[in-house]
Amino acid sequence: MVDSARDERAEPPAVGPPRARSRRIARIRAERGRRRRRFTGRIVLGLLVVIVVGLLVVIVVAAVFVGSKMWHSMFGTGDDYSGDGKRDIVIQIQAGDSTTNVGETLYNQGVVATVRAFVNAAHGNAAINSIQPGYYRMRTEIPAASAVARLTDPGNRVGKLVIPEGRQLDDTTDMKTNVVTPGILTLISRASCVDLDGNTHCVSVADLRAAAGNTPPSELSVPTWAIQPVTELGSDHRRLEGLIVPGTFNVDPSAPAQEILTNLISAGATVYAQSGLLNTAQALKLSPYDILVVASLVQQESNSPDFAKVAQVIYNRLNAHHTLEFDSTVNYPLDRREVATSDADRGQETPWNTYVSQGLPATAICSPGIDALRAAERPEPGDWLYFVTIDGQGTTLFTRDYKQHLANIELAKHNGVLDSTPR
């Protein structure tokens, strides 16, 4: 009874005429409704005030925390580490990074105590301005001056990869000198090596070869115009030949084999697109991949001054339905370099042997340079079908007449360039 009495007041006694009583009761009820609404509004307003005040408190606390952290990282209180540090790590310097940006990277990775300490230590050091983008071996919790010294020491740069023109994925052996030329996979493996706290970490050639052969082409950033020929070669790692372009690259030593290959192939696709390869292929009524293969043959079969002529010879022979008969395509799967080949070698059926099969080899046979690529895109007009280098200076003779070609071969033999009849 007490609770219900709190919730519902007794109706006032009804007095006066019935109509007057009804109006009075209506006014009383309306007044009660207004009071209830005012009361509810005050509660809602109070809750909103509490919420807003709470949010402001959170924002202020967060701002103070972030601000104090930024202030400490940027300016600190003169804090700096001492000693030799705790552990080795690899940090990345981006293109366009200022000294402050570098300091922020080092601070975020736990290398220096404050950004300001690093900036102060770097002030007046001309070498700090010549730091190249890439990866560097550093050490956590070291003095800012030590961080500057480490960054400016070329020996601490890691992950630098240089791929010369004309390299193929696998190592090759010169049959005359027995000198082994490291292939692209070996170069990548070496570039990925880093010594951290006395332990050397490298991505192995075996892992790179497995990733090249077993990863779906789309996951390796193979350009769309190369997907089909790459897929057709199955799980052979050579299917990626030519898709990694020559040049200088930065390899993340901590990245797995697949990621490294993907980044390099993506960079290569960009270079090929910028060279106009796709438009040129359309004009020549060839696929971009075919032009890439031609460029690789040009790179391996001739010297730079003759690139455009050799490219024209290749197109002429293809149009005449002649086999190309290039010794470089015989040697390619044998991982060797040799001017001439034996009858047994030329008789082997491989996807690359242009003595056995007409047309282009299954893939590129190396990574062609930009000059060879441009020659394949813009060959020098001519009707030549044959060419041969006749001396040690690289003099190359071109002809359409086969008898003249045989005479040129004899001249090459006389000059000691050839041991047996090529092509």
Coordinates of C-alpha atoms in Angstrom, one line a residue, residues 61-311:
V61 CA 44.0 12.1 -20.4
A62 CA 44.8 10.6 -23.8
A63 CA 46.1 13.9 -25.1
V64 CA 48.3 14.3 -22.0
F65 CA 49.6 10.8 -22.5
V66 CA 50.3 11.1 -26.2
G67 CA 51.6 14.6 -25.8
S68 CA 54.0 13.6 -23.0
K69 CA 55.1 10.6 -25.0
M70 CA 55.7 12.7 -28.1
W71 CA 57.4 15.4 -26.1
H72 CA 59.7 12.7 -24.5
S73 CA 60.4 11.1 -27.8
M74 CA 61.1 14.3 -29.6
F75 CA 62.8 16.4 -26.9
G76 CA 63.2 14.2 -23.9
T77 CA 65.0 15.4 -20.9
G78 CA 68.5 14.9 -22.2
D79 CA 68.0 11.1 -22.0
D80 CA 70.4 8.9 -24.0
Y81 CA 71.4 5.3 -23.8
S82 CA 74.9 4.2 -22.8
G83 CA 76.8 1.0 -23.4
D84 CA 76.9 -1.5 -26.3
G85 CA 73.1 -2.1 -26.6
K86 CA 71.1 -5.2 -26.2
R87 CA 70.4 -7.0 -29.5
D88 CA 70.8 -6.6 -33.2
I89 CA 67.9 -5.7 -35.4
V90 CA 67.3 -4.6 -39.0
I91 CA 65.6 -1.2 -39.7
Q92 CA 64.5 0.3 -43.0
I93 CA 65.2 3.8 -44.2
Q94 CA 62.6 5.0 -46.7
A95 CA 63.4 7.2 -49.7
G96 CA 63.0 10.9 -48.8
D97 CA 63.4 10.4 -45.1
S98 CA 64.7 13.4 -43.2
T99 CA 67.1 13.2 -40.3
T100 CA 64.1 13.6 -38.0
N101 CA 62.2 10.8 -39.9
V102 CA 65.2 8.5 -39.4
G103 CA 65.3 9.4 -35.7
E104 CA 61.7 8.6 -35.4
T105 CA 62.3 5.2 -37.0
L106 CA 65.2 4.5 -34.6
Y107 CA 63.2 5.6 -31.6
N108 CA 60.2 3.5 -32.6
Q109 CA 62.4 0.4 -33.0
G110 CA 64.0 1.0 -29.6
V111 CA 67.4 2.0 -31.0
V112 CA 67.7 5.5 -29.5
A113 CA 66.2 6.9 -26.3
T114 CA 64.8 10.1 -28.0
V115 CA 64.5 11.5 -31.5
R116 CA 66.1 14.7 -30.3
A117 CA 69.2 12.9 -29.1
F118 CA 69.7 11.4 -32.5
V119 CA 69.1 14.7 -34.4
N120 CA 71.6 16.4 -32.1
A121 CA 74.2 13.6 -32.6
A122 CA 73.7 13.8 -36.4
H123 CA 74.0 17.6 -36.6
G124 CA 77.0 18.6 -38.6
N125 CA 77.7 15.1 -39.8
A126 CA 77.7 15.3 -43.6
A127 CA 77.6 11.6 -44.1
I128 CA 74.2 11.4 -42.5
N129 CA 72.8 13.2 -45.6
S130 CA 74.1 10.6 -48.0
I131 CA 72.4 7.6 -46.3
Q132 CA 70.7 5.6 -49.1
P133 CA 67.2 4.1 -48.8
G134 CA 67.4 0.5 -47.7
Y135 CA 67.9 -1.8 -44.8
Y136 CA 70.5 -1.4 -42.0
R137 CA 71.7 -3.5 -39.2
M138 CA 71.4 -1.6 -35.9
R139 CA 71.4 -2.4 -32.2
T140 CA 68.7 -1.6 -29.6
E141 CA 69.4 0.8 -26.8
I142 CA 72.6 2.3 -28.0
P143 CA 73.8 5.9 -27.6
A144 CA 72.6 8.3 -30.3
A145 CA 76.2 8.9 -31.4
S146 CA 76.6 5.2 -31.9
A147 CA 73.5 5.0 -34.0
V148 CA 74.8 7.8 -36.3
A149 CA 78.1 5.9 -36.6
R150 CA 76.4 2.7 -37.5
L151 CA 74.1 4.2 -40.1
T152 CA 77.0 5.9 -41.8
D153 CA 79.1 2.8 -41.9
P154 CA 78.5 1.1 -45.3
G155 CA 79.3 -2.3 -43.6
N156 CA 76.0 -2.1 -41.8
R157 CA 73.8 -1.8 -44.9
V158 CA 72.2 -5.1 -45.7
G159 CA 69.8 -6.4 -48.3
K160 CA 71.4 -4.6 -51.2
L161 CA 70.9 -6.6 -54.4
V162 CA 72.6 -5.8 -57.7
I163 CA 71.5 -7.8 -60.8
P164 CA 73.7 -7.3 -63.9
E165 CA 72.3 -7.5 -67.4
G166 CA 72.2 -10.9 -69.0
R167 CA 72.1 -13.0 -65.8
Q168 CA 69.9 -16.0 -65.6
L169 CA 68.2 -17.5 -62.6
D170 CA 70.7 -20.3 -62.0
D171 CA 74.4 -20.2 -61.8
T172 CA 76.3 -20.8 -65.0
T173 CA 79.8 -22.2 -65.7
D174 CA 82.1 -21.0 -68.5
M175 CA 83.2 -24.2 -70.1
K176 CA 86.6 -22.8 -71.1
T177 CA 87.7 -21.2 -67.8
N178 CA 85.4 -23.2 -65.4
V179 CA 84.5 -19.8 -63.8
V180 CA 81.1 -19.9 -62.2
T181 CA 78.9 -16.9 -62.6
P182 CA 76.3 -16.6 -59.8
G183 CA 72.8 -16.5 -61.0
I184 CA 70.0 -14.3 -59.8
L185 CA 68.8 -16.7 -57.2
T186 CA 72.3 -16.9 -55.7
L187 CA 72.5 -13.1 -55.8
I188 CA 69.2 -12.8 -54.0
S189 CA 70.3 -15.3 -51.4
R190 CA 73.5 -13.5 -50.7
A191 CA 71.7 -10.2 -50.4
S192 CA 69.3 -11.6 -47.9
C193 CA 72.1 -12.7 -45.5
V194 CA 72.4 -10.7 -42.3
D195 CA 74.4 -11.4 -39.1
L196 CA 72.3 -10.8 -36.0
D197 CA 74.0 -11.3 -32.6
G198 CA 76.5 -13.7 -34.1
N199 CA 74.0 -15.8 -36.1
T200 CA 73.9 -15.5 -39.9
H201 CA 70.4 -15.7 -41.4
C202 CA 69.9 -16.2 -45.2
V203 CA 67.1 -17.1 -47.5
S204 CA 68.4 -20.2 -49.3
V205 CA 68.6 -20.7 -53.0
A206 CA 66.5 -23.9 -52.5
D207 CA 63.7 -21.9 -50.8
L208 CA 63.8 -19.3 -53.6
R209 CA 63.7 -22.1 -56.3
A210 CA 60.8 -23.8 -54.5
A211 CA 58.8 -20.5 -54.2
A212 CA 59.5 -19.8 -57.9
G213 CA 58.2 -23.2 -59.0
N214 CA 55.3 -23.8 -56.6
T215 CA 53.7 -20.5 -55.9
P216 CA 50.7 -19.6 -58.2
P217 CA 51.9 -16.9 -60.7
S218 CA 49.2 -14.5 -59.6
E219 CA 50.6 -14.6 -56.0
L220 CA 54.0 -13.7 -57.4
S221 CA 52.8 -10.6 -59.1
V222 CA 53.4 -12.1 -62.5
P223 CA 52.0 -9.6 -65.1
T224 CA 48.9 -10.7 -66.9
W225 CA 50.7 -10.9 -70.2
A226 CA 53.1 -13.5 -68.8
I227 CA 50.6 -15.6 -66.8
Q228 CA 49.9 -18.2 -69.6
P229 CA 53.5 -19.0 -70.6
V230 CA 54.5 -19.1 -66.9
T231 CA 51.7 -21.5 -66.1
E232 CA 52.4 -23.7 -69.1
L233 CA 55.9 -24.6 -67.7
G234 CA 54.4 -26.1 -64.6
S235 CA 56.5 -26.2 -61.5
D236 CA 59.8 -25.6 -63.2
H237 CA 61.4 -22.6 -61.5
R238 CA 62.8 -21.4 -64.8
R239 CA 59.3 -20.2 -65.7
L240 CA 60.1 -16.9 -64.0
E241 CA 63.2 -16.3 -66.2
G242 CA 63.4 -12.8 -67.5
L243 CA 60.6 -11.4 -65.2
I244 CA 63.2 -10.1 -62.7
V245 CA 64.9 -7.1 -64.4
P246 CA 68.5 -6.1 -64.0
G247 CA 69.1 -3.2 -61.6
T248 CA 69.8 -2.4 -57.9
F249 CA 67.2 -3.4 -55.3
N250 CA 66.7 -3.5 -51.6
V251 CA 65.8 -6.9 -50.2
D252 CA 64.2 -7.2 -46.7
P253 CA 66.5 -9.8 -45.0
S254 CA 63.6 -10.8 -42.7
A255 CA 61.2 -11.5 -45.6
P256 CA 60.4 -15.0 -46.8
A257 CA 61.4 -16.3 -50.3
Q258 CA 58.0 -15.8 -51.8
E259 CA 57.7 -12.2 -50.7
I260 CA 61.1 -11.3 -52.0
L261 CA 60.4 -12.8 -55.4
T262 CA 57.0 -11.1 -55.5
N263 CA 58.5 -7.7 -54.8
L264 CA 61.2 -8.2 -57.5
I265 CA 58.7 -9.4 -60.1
S266 CA 56.4 -6.5 -59.4
A267 CA 59.2 -4.1 -59.8
G268 CA 60.1 -5.8 -63.1
A269 CA 56.5 -5.5 -64.4
T270 CA 56.6 -1.8 -63.7
V271 CA 59.9 -1.4 -65.7
Y272 CA 58.5 -3.3 -68.7
A273 CA 55.3 -1.3 -68.7
Q274 CA 57.3 2.0 -68.6
S275 CA 59.4 0.8 -71.5
G276 CA 56.3 0.7 -73.7
L277 CA 56.5 -3.0 -74.1
L278 CA 52.7 -3.5 -74.3
N279 CA 52.1 -0.9 -77.0
T280 CA 55.1 -2.1 -79.0
A281 CA 54.0 -5.7 -78.9
Q282 CA 50.6 -4.7 -80.3
A283 CA 52.4 -2.8 -83.2
L284 CA 54.6 -5.8 -84.0
K285 CA 51.6 -8.1 -83.7
L286 CA 53.4 -10.1 -81.1
S287 CA 52.8 -10.7 -77.4
P288 CA 54.7 -8.7 -74.8
Y289 CA 56.2 -12.0 -73.6
D290 CA 57.5 -12.9 -77.0
I291 CA 59.3 -9.6 -77.2
L292 CA 60.8 -10.2 -73.8
V293 CA 62.1 -13.6 -75.0
V294 CA 63.5 -12.0 -78.2
A295 CA 65.3 -9.4 -76.0
S296 CA 66.9 -12.1 -73.9
L297 CA 68.2 -13.8 -77.1
V298 CA 69.5 -10.5 -78.3
Q299 CA 71.3 -10.0 -75.0
Q300 CA 73.0 -13.4 -75.1
E301 CA 73.8 -13.6 -78.8
S302 CA 75.4 -10.2 -79.5
N303 CA 77.1 -7.1 -78.3
S304 CA 75.3 -3.8 -77.7
P305 CA 76.2 -2.1 -81.0
D306 CA 74.6 -5.0 -82.9
F307 CA 71.5 -5.5 -80.8
A308 CA 69.0 -4.0 -83.2
K309 CA 70.4 -5.9 -86.2
V310 CA 70.3 -9.2 -84.3
A311 CA 66.7 -8.5 -83.2

